[in-house]
mmCIF file with all atom_site columns, C-alpha atoms in Angstrom:
data_model
loop_
_atom_site.group_PDB
_atom_site.id
_atom_site.type_symbol
_atom_site.label_atom_id
_atom_site.label_alt_id
_atom_site.label_comp_id
_atom_site.label_asym_id
_atom_site.label_entity_id
_atom_site.label_seq_id
_atom_site.pdbx_PDB_ins_code
_atom_site.Cartn_x
_atom_site.Cartn_y
_atom_site.Cartn_z
_atom_site.occupancy
_atom_site.B_iso_or_equiv
_atom_site.pdbx_formal_charge
_atom_site.auth_seq_id
_atom_site.auth_comp_id
_atom_site.auth_asym_id
_atom_site.auth_atom_id
_atom_site.pdbx_PDB_model_num
ATOM 1   C CA . MET A 1 1   ? 91.497  66.470 100.156 1.00 62.00 ? 17  MET A CA 1
ATOM 2   C CA . VAL A 1 2   ? 88.828  69.131 101.204 1.00 68.00 ? 18  VAL A CA 1
ATOM 3   C CA . THR A 1 3   ? 85.811  68.908 99.205  1.00 84.00 ? 19  THR A CA 1
ATOM 4   C CA . MET A 1 4   ? 83.754  72.367 98.548  1.00 87.00 ? 20  MET A CA 1
ATOM 5   C CA . THR A 1 5   ? 80.378  72.702 98.211  1.00 93.00 ? 21  THR A CA 1
ATOM 6   C CA . ALA A 1 6   ? 79.088  74.479 95.071  1.00 94.00 ? 22  ALA A CA 1
ATOM 7   C CA . LEU A 1 7   ? 78.382  77.864 96.794  1.00 94.00 ? 23  LEU A CA 1
ATOM 8   C CA . GLU A 1 8   ? 82.102  77.935 98.346  1.00 95.00 ? 24  GLU A CA 1
ATOM 9   C CA . GLU A 1 9   ? 83.340  77.075 94.770  1.00 95.00 ? 25  GLU A CA 1
ATOM 10  C CA . GLU A 1 10  ? 81.293  79.901 93.416  1.00 96.00 ? 26  GLU A CA 1
ATOM 11  C CA . LEU A 1 11  ? 82.597  82.446 96.135  1.00 97.00 ? 27  LEU A CA 1
ATOM 12  C CA . SER A 1 12  ? 86.173  81.086 95.723  1.00 97.00 ? 28  SER A CA 1
ATOM 13  C CA . ARG A 1 13  ? 85.923  82.125 91.878  1.00 97.00 ? 29  ARG A CA 1
ATOM 14  C CA . VAL A 1 14  ? 84.473  85.668 93.131  1.00 98.00 ? 30  VAL A CA 1
ATOM 15  C CA . ALA A 1 15  ? 87.469  85.903 95.967  1.00 97.00 ? 31  ALA A CA 1
ATOM 16  C CA . GLY A 1 16  ? 90.062  84.451 93.268  1.00 97.00 ? 32  GLY A CA 1
ATOM 17  C CA . SER A 1 17  ? 89.202  86.939 90.673  1.00 98.00 ? 33  SER A CA 1
ATOM 18  C CA . VAL A 1 18  ? 90.144  90.026 92.872  1.00 98.00 ? 34  VAL A CA 1
ATOM 19  C CA . LEU A 1 19  ? 93.387  91.653 91.355  1.00 97.00 ? 35  LEU A CA 1
ATOM 20  C CA . ASP A 1 20  ? 96.899  91.567 93.178  1.00 95.00 ? 36  ASP A CA 1
ATOM 21  C CA . PRO A 1 21  ? 97.428  95.157 94.178  1.00 93.00 ? 37  PRO A CA 1
ATOM 22  C CA . GLU A 1 22  ? 101.001 95.139 93.350  1.00 89.00 ? 38  GLU A CA 1
ATOM 23  C CA . LEU A 1 23  ? 100.771 92.956 90.139  1.00 89.00 ? 39  LEU A CA 1
ATOM 24  C CA . PRO A 1 24  ? 97.322  94.165 88.824  1.00 92.00 ? 40  PRO A CA 1
ATOM 25  C CA . VAL A 1 25  ? 97.580  91.718 85.843  1.00 94.00 ? 41  VAL A CA 1
ATOM 26  C CA . LEU A 1 26  ? 97.259  88.753 88.031  1.00 96.00 ? 42  LEU A CA 1
ATOM 27  C CA . THR A 1 27  ? 94.294  87.668 89.970  1.00 97.00 ? 43  THR A CA 1
ATOM 28  C CA . LEU A 1 28  ? 94.873  86.383 93.426  1.00 97.00 ? 44  LEU A CA 1
ATOM 29  C CA . ALA A 1 29  ? 94.061  82.727 92.440  1.00 97.00 ? 45  ALA A CA 1
ATOM 30  C CA . GLU A 1 30  ? 96.471  83.000 89.778  1.00 97.00 ? 46  GLU A CA 1
ATOM 31  C CA . LEU A 1 31  ? 99.092  84.392 91.969  1.00 96.00 ? 47  LEU A CA 1
ATOM 32  C CA . GLY A 1 32  ? 98.208  81.190 94.348  1.00 96.00 ? 48  GLY A CA 1
ATOM 33  C CA . VAL A 1 33  ? 97.752  83.271 97.626  1.00 96.00 ? 49  VAL A CA 1
ATOM 34  C CA . LEU A 1 34  ? 94.006  82.458 97.908  1.00 97.00 ? 50  LEU A CA 1
ATOM 35  C CA . ARG A 1 35  ? 93.945  79.116 99.914  1.00 95.00 ? 51  ARG A CA 1
ATOM 36  C CA . GLY A 1 36  ? 90.435  78.600 100.738 1.00 95.00 ? 52  GLY A CA 1
ATOM 37  C CA . VAL A 1 37  ? 86.768  79.803 101.093 1.00 96.00 ? 53  VAL A CA 1
ATOM 38  C CA . HIS A 1 38  ? 84.399  78.218 103.765 1.00 96.00 ? 54  HIS A CA 1
ATOM 39  C CA . VAL A 1 39  ? 80.958  79.189 104.613 1.00 96.00 ? 55  VAL A CA 1
ATOM 40  C CA . THR A 1 40  ? 80.555  79.080 108.531 1.00 96.00 ? 56  THR A CA 1
ATOM 41  C CA . GLY A 1 41  ? 77.022  80.010 108.594 1.00 94.00 ? 57  GLY A CA 1
ATOM 42  C CA . PRO A 1 42  ? 74.114  81.557 106.776 1.00 94.00 ? 58  PRO A CA 1
ATOM 43  C CA . GLY A 1 43  ? 75.669  84.511 105.379 1.00 94.00 ? 59  GLY A CA 1
ATOM 44  C CA . ARG A 1 44  ? 78.888  83.992 106.727 1.00 97.00 ? 60  ARG A CA 1
ATOM 45  C CA . VAL A 1 45  ? 82.379  83.306 104.941 1.00 97.00 ? 61  VAL A CA 1
ATOM 46  C CA . GLU A 1 46  ? 85.870  82.789 105.918 1.00 98.00 ? 62  GLU A CA 1
ATOM 47  C CA . VAL A 1 47  ? 88.490  83.184 103.207 1.00 98.00 ? 63  VAL A CA 1
ATOM 48  C CA . SER A 1 48  ? 92.053  82.021 103.683 1.00 97.00 ? 64  SER A CA 1
ATOM 49  C CA . LEU A 1 49  ? 95.027  84.077 102.403 1.00 96.00 ? 65  LEU A CA 1
ATOM 50  C CA . THR A 1 50  ? 98.569  83.335 102.466 1.00 95.00 ? 66  THR A CA 1
ATOM 51  C CA . PRO A 1 51  ? 100.815 86.298 101.740 1.00 92.00 ? 67  PRO A CA 1
ATOM 52  C CA . THR A 1 52  ? 103.819 85.842 99.351  1.00 89.00 ? 68  THR A CA 1
ATOM 53  C CA . TYR A 1 53  ? 106.227 86.727 102.489 1.00 84.00 ? 69  TYR A CA 1
ATOM 54  C CA . THR A 1 54  ? 105.717 87.508 106.100 1.00 81.00 ? 70  THR A CA 1
ATOM 55  C CA . GLY A 1 55  ? 105.019 91.245 106.446 1.00 79.00 ? 71  GLY A CA 1
ATOM 56  C CA . CYS A 1 56  ? 104.049 91.512 102.874 1.00 82.00 ? 72  CYS A CA 1
ATOM 57  C CA . PRO A 1 57  ? 102.021 95.242 102.893 1.00 83.00 ? 73  PRO A CA 1
ATOM 58  C CA . ALA A 1 58  ? 99.587  94.306 100.228 1.00 89.00 ? 74  ALA A CA 1
ATOM 59  C CA . VAL A 1 59  ? 97.962  91.639 102.448 1.00 92.00 ? 75  VAL A CA 1
ATOM 60  C CA . GLU A 1 60  ? 95.562  94.458 103.923 1.00 94.00 ? 76  GLU A CA 1
ATOM 61  C CA . THR A 1 61  ? 94.475  95.829 100.362 1.00 95.00 ? 77  THR A CA 1
ATOM 62  C CA . MET A 1 62  ? 93.956  91.981 99.403  1.00 96.00 ? 78  MET A CA 1
ATOM 63  C CA . SER A 1 63  ? 91.663  91.519 102.364 1.00 97.00 ? 79  SER A CA 1
ATOM 64  C CA . SER A 1 64  ? 89.680  94.529 101.926 1.00 97.00 ? 80  SER A CA 1
ATOM 65  C CA . ASP A 1 65  ? 89.351  93.872 97.989  1.00 98.00 ? 81  ASP A CA 1
ATOM 66  C CA . ILE A 1 66  ? 88.101  90.115 98.925  1.00 98.00 ? 82  ILE A CA 1
ATOM 67  C CA . GLU A 1 67  ? 85.510  91.615 101.470 1.00 98.00 ? 83  GLU A CA 1
ATOM 68  C CA . ARG A 1 68  ? 84.326  94.035 99.109  1.00 98.00 ? 84  ARG A CA 1
ATOM 69  C CA . ALA A 1 69  ? 84.087  91.652 96.181  1.00 98.00 ? 85  ALA A CA 1
ATOM 70  C CA . LEU A 1 70  ? 82.074  88.894 98.259  1.00 98.00 ? 86  LEU A CA 1
ATOM 71  C CA . HIS A 1 71  ? 79.665  91.789 99.956  1.00 97.00 ? 87  HIS A CA 1
ATOM 72  C CA . GLU A 1 72  ? 79.021  92.969 96.285  1.00 97.00 ? 88  GLU A CA 1
ATOM 73  C CA . HIS A 1 73  ? 78.038  89.362 95.705  1.00 97.00 ? 89  HIS A CA 1
ATOM 74  C CA . GLY A 1 74  ? 75.631  89.382 98.355  1.00 96.00 ? 90  GLY A CA 1
ATOM 75  C CA . VAL A 1 75  ? 77.576  87.722 101.479 1.00 97.00 ? 91  VAL A CA 1
ATOM 76  C CA . PRO A 1 76  ? 76.783  89.968 104.506 1.00 97.00 ? 92  PRO A CA 1
ATOM 77  C CA . GLU A 1 77  ? 79.456  88.831 106.765 1.00 97.00 ? 93  GLU A CA 1
ATOM 78  C CA . VAL A 1 78  ? 83.229  88.063 105.412 1.00 98.00 ? 94  VAL A CA 1
ATOM 79  C CA . SER A 1 79  ? 86.232  87.449 107.465 1.00 97.00 ? 95  SER A CA 1
ATOM 80  C CA . VAL A 1 80  ? 89.836  86.826 105.761 1.00 97.00 ? 96  VAL A CA 1
ATOM 81  C CA . VAL A 1 81  ? 92.527  85.148 107.914 1.00 97.00 ? 97  VAL A CA 1
ATOM 82  C CA . THR A 1 82  ? 96.277  85.180 107.051 1.00 94.00 ? 98  THR A CA 1
ATOM 83  C CA . VAL A 1 83  ? 97.660  81.511 106.679 1.00 94.00 ? 99  VAL A CA 1
ATOM 84  C CA . LEU A 1 84  ? 101.311 81.285 106.965 1.00 92.00 ? 100 LEU A CA 1
ATOM 85  C CA . ALA A 1 85  ? 101.491 77.694 106.678 1.00 92.00 ? 101 ALA A CA 1
ATOM 86  C CA . PRO A 1 86  ? 102.300 76.200 104.558 1.00 92.00 ? 102 PRO A CA 1
ATOM 87  C CA . ALA A 1 87  ? 104.236 79.207 103.087 1.00 91.00 ? 103 ALA A CA 1
ATOM 88  C CA . TRP A 1 88  ? 103.426 80.497 99.558  1.00 92.00 ? 104 TRP A CA 1
ATOM 89  C CA . SER A 1 89  ? 106.122 79.814 97.051  1.00 90.00 ? 105 SER A CA 1
ATOM 90  C CA . THR A 1 90  ? 106.408 80.975 93.488  1.00 90.00 ? 106 THR A CA 1
ATOM 91  C CA . ASP A 1 91  ? 105.636 77.443 92.430  1.00 90.00 ? 107 ASP A CA 1
ATOM 92  C CA . ASP A 1 92  ? 102.224 78.528 93.676  1.00 93.00 ? 108 ASP A CA 1
ATOM 93  C CA . ILE A 1 93  ? 101.914 80.869 90.481  1.00 94.00 ? 109 ILE A CA 1
ATOM 94  C CA . SER A 1 94  ? 99.423  79.401 87.786  1.00 95.00 ? 110 SER A CA 1
ATOM 95  C CA . GLU A 1 95  ? 100.708 78.729 84.172  1.00 94.00 ? 111 GLU A CA 1
ATOM 96  C CA . GLU A 1 96  ? 98.147  81.380 83.304  1.00 96.00 ? 112 GLU A CA 1
ATOM 97  C CA . GLY A 1 97  ? 99.691  83.752 85.868  1.00 95.00 ? 113 GLY A CA 1
ATOM 98  C CA . ARG A 1 98  ? 103.081 82.938 84.471  1.00 94.00 ? 114 ARG A CA 1
ATOM 99  C CA . ARG A 1 99  ? 102.077 83.775 80.955  1.00 95.00 ? 115 ARG A CA 1
ATOM 100 C CA . LYS A 1 100 ? 100.264 86.964 82.027  1.00 96.00 ? 116 LYS A CA 1
ATOM 101 C CA . LEU A 1 101 ? 103.620 88.279 84.063  1.00 94.00 ? 117 LEU A CA 1
ATOM 102 C CA . ALA A 1 102 ? 105.693 87.553 80.717  1.00 92.00 ? 118 ALA A CA 1
ATOM 103 C CA . GLU A 1 103 ? 103.157 89.492 78.237  1.00 94.00 ? 119 GLU A CA 1
ATOM 104 C CA . PHE A 1 104 ? 103.288 92.425 81.068  1.00 93.00 ? 120 PHE A CA 1
ATOM 105 C CA . GLY A 1 105 ? 106.905 92.440 80.665  1.00 92.00 ? 121 GLY A CA 1
ATOM 106 C CA . VAL A 1 106 ? 107.664 90.857 84.179  1.00 92.00 ? 122 VAL A CA 1
ATOM 107 C CA . ALA A 1 107 ? 110.183 87.843 83.600  1.00 91.00 ? 123 ALA A CA 1
ATOM 108 C CA . PRO A 1 108 ? 108.150 84.894 85.792  1.00 90.00 ? 124 PRO A CA 1
ATOM 109 C CA . PRO A 1 109 ? 109.675 82.978 88.080  1.00 87.00 ? 125 PRO A CA 1
ATOM 110 C CA . ARG A 1 110 ? 111.682 79.888 87.275  1.00 79.00 ? 126 ARG A CA 1
ATOM 111 C CA . PRO A 1 111 ? 109.888 76.542 88.566  1.00 71.00 ? 127 PRO A CA 1
ATOM 112 C CA . GLN A 1 112 ? 111.342 75.187 91.430  1.00 71.00 ? 128 GLN A CA 1
ATOM 113 C CA . GLY A 1 113 ? 110.266 71.628 91.414  1.00 66.00 ? 129 GLY A CA 1
ATOM 114 C CA . PRO A 1 114 ? 109.140 69.226 94.318  1.00 68.00 ? 130 PRO A CA 1
ATOM 115 C CA . ALA A 1 115 ? 110.703 69.816 97.716  1.00 65.00 ? 131 ALA A CA 1
ATOM 116 C CA . ASN A 1 116 ? 112.225 66.585 98.051  1.00 71.00 ? 132 ASN A CA 1
ATOM 117 C CA . GLY A 1 117 ? 112.798 65.894 94.078  1.00 69.00 ? 133 GLY A CA 1
ATOM 118 C CA . PRO A 1 118 ? 115.675 66.813 91.812  1.00 68.00 ? 134 PRO A CA 1
ATOM 119 C CA . VAL A 1 119 ? 116.624 70.157 91.531  1.00 61.00 ? 135 VAL A CA 1
ATOM 120 C CA . PRO A 1 120 ? 116.167 71.910 88.196  1.00 62.00 ? 136 PRO A CA 1
ATOM 121 C CA . LEU A 1 121 ? 118.944 74.094 87.162  1.00 63.00 ? 137 LEU A CA 1
ATOM 122 C CA . THR A 1 122 ? 118.318 77.141 84.939  1.00 63.00 ? 138 THR A CA 1
ATOM 123 C CA . LEU A 1 123 ? 120.774 79.881 85.257  1.00 75.00 ? 139 LEU A CA 1
ATOM 124 C CA . ALA A 1 124 ? 119.469 82.235 82.522  1.00 86.00 ? 140 ALA A CA 1
ATOM 125 C CA . ILE A 1 125 ? 116.710 84.440 82.951  1.00 90.00 ? 141 ILE A CA 1
ATOM 126 C CA . ARG A 1 126 ? 114.541 85.216 79.750  1.00 91.00 ? 142 ARG A CA 1
ATOM 127 C CA . CYS A 1 127 ? 113.942 88.643 78.846  1.00 94.00 ? 143 CYS A CA 1
ATOM 128 C CA . PRO A 1 128 ? 110.239 88.974 78.355  1.00 92.00 ? 144 PRO A CA 1
ATOM 129 C CA . HIS A 1 129 ? 110.556 91.491 75.752  1.00 93.00 ? 145 HIS A CA 1
ATOM 130 C CA . CYS A 1 130 ? 112.651 89.523 73.058  1.00 94.00 ? 146 CYS A CA 1
ATOM 131 C CA . GLY A 1 131 ? 113.309 86.239 74.675  1.00 91.00 ? 147 GLY A CA 1
ATOM 132 C CA . SER A 1 132 ? 116.974 86.788 74.873  1.00 94.00 ? 148 SER A CA 1
ATOM 133 C CA . THR A 1 133 ? 118.705 84.878 77.591  1.00 92.00 ? 149 THR A CA 1
ATOM 134 C CA . ASP A 1 134 ? 121.633 87.231 77.942  1.00 93.00 ? 150 ASP A CA 1
ATOM 135 C CA . THR A 1 135 ? 120.452 89.483 80.607  1.00 94.00 ? 151 THR A CA 1
ATOM 136 C CA . GLU A 1 136 ? 122.244 91.152 83.828  1.00 93.00 ? 152 GLU A CA 1
ATOM 137 C CA . LEU A 1 137 ? 121.007 91.799 87.221  1.00 93.00 ? 153 LEU A CA 1
ATOM 138 C CA . LEU A 1 138 ? 120.797 95.678 88.091  1.00 94.00 ? 154 LEU A CA 1
ATOM 139 C CA . SER A 1 139 ? 119.317 95.475 91.336  1.00 93.00 ? 155 SER A CA 1
ATOM 140 C CA . ARG A 1 140 ? 118.267 92.799 93.897  1.00 89.00 ? 156 ARG A CA 1
ATOM 141 C CA . PHE A 1 141 ? 115.132 94.555 94.383  1.00 88.00 ? 157 PHE A CA 1
ATOM 142 C CA . SER A 1 142 ? 112.687 96.498 92.126  1.00 85.00 ? 158 SER A CA 1
ATOM 143 C CA . SER A 1 143 ? 109.178 98.154 92.537  1.00 81.00 ? 159 SER A CA 1
ATOM 144 C CA . THR A 1 144 ? 108.395 95.423 95.281  1.00 80.00 ? 160 THR A CA 1
ATOM 145 C CA . ALA A 1 145 ? 110.521 93.199 97.299  1.00 79.00 ? 161 ALA A CA 1
ATOM 146 C CA . CYS A 1 146 ? 109.146 90.112 95.301  1.00 83.00 ? 162 CYS A CA 1
ATOM 147 C CA . LYS A 1 147 ? 111.040 91.354 92.134  1.00 87.00 ? 163 LYS A CA 1
ATOM 148 C CA . ALA A 1 148 ? 114.407 92.158 90.868  1.00 91.00 ? 164 ALA A CA 1
ATOM 149 C CA . LEU A 1 149 ? 115.519 94.680 88.128  1.00 93.00 ? 165 LEU A CA 1
ATOM 150 C CA . ARG A 1 150 ? 117.135 93.382 85.246  1.00 94.00 ? 166 ARG A CA 1
ATOM 151 C CA . ARG A 1 151 ? 118.374 94.572 82.007  1.00 95.00 ? 167 ARG A CA 1
ATOM 152 C CA . CYS A 1 152 ? 118.325 92.655 78.709  1.00 95.00 ? 168 CYS A CA 1
ATOM 153 C CA . THR A 1 153 ? 121.920 93.115 76.974  1.00 95.00 ? 169 THR A CA 1
ATOM 154 C CA . ALA A 1 154 ? 120.472 92.179 73.584  1.00 95.00 ? 170 ALA A CA 1
ATOM 155 C CA . CYS A 1 155 ? 117.448 94.794 73.331  1.00 96.00 ? 171 CYS A CA 1
ATOM 156 C CA . ARG A 1 156 ? 118.794 97.011 76.103  1.00 95.00 ? 172 ARG A CA 1
ATOM 157 C CA . GLU A 1 157 ? 115.411 96.814 77.876  1.00 95.00 ? 173 GLU A CA 1
ATOM 158 C CA . PRO A 1 158 ? 115.119 96.738 81.464  1.00 94.00 ? 174 PRO A CA 1
ATOM 159 C CA . PHE A 1 159 ? 112.618 94.566 83.259  1.00 94.00 ? 175 PHE A CA 1
ATOM 160 C CA . ASP A 1 160 ? 111.414 93.152 86.551  1.00 92.00 ? 176 ASP A CA 1
ATOM 161 C CA . HIS A 1 161 ? 112.053 89.529 87.238  1.00 93.00 ? 177 HIS A CA 1
ATOM 162 C CA . PHE A 1 162 ? 109.682 87.928 89.754  1.00 88.00 ? 178 PHE A CA 1
ATOM 163 C CA . LYS A 1 163 ? 112.267 86.340 92.284  1.00 85.00 ? 179 LYS A CA 1
ATOM 164 C CA . GLU A 1 164 ? 111.867 82.358 93.077  1.00 80.00 ? 180 GLU A CA 1
ATOM 165 C CA . LEU A 1 165 ? 110.818 81.871 96.701  1.00 75.00 ? 181 LEU A CA 1
#
């Protein structure tokens, strides 16, 4: 267990409050991509960030938005490092993040459970508009590679589904 100082906790809240550039209803903390904030010296901070997948084009924007937020908070020297292990998974999305996705009209990913534990089986994807589980896949990809395009056959509304990783 890593213990953070009060300053690191404060800076983690600032960095974690940055909005995801592709899903601007979620903060980076809610998305689960912010892995750590460490004060490395007077006025110097290193932020660890894990992309949702290798090659995610949003990482550069996330990094510059974190740097800007911390500079505005008074930190003169900020470096953001990309950390690939452990890999990000949709289980890293917080409950608040899942709630916000559904409220925004994006079906949140289904929970995957522990790596060595029982595998929960949920076949249906619930429509974020009407709640029906009678939905169909229109495309494996949507506005981003992380999402699929689905349509509800009950209310006929199309919606994005944040795919499980």
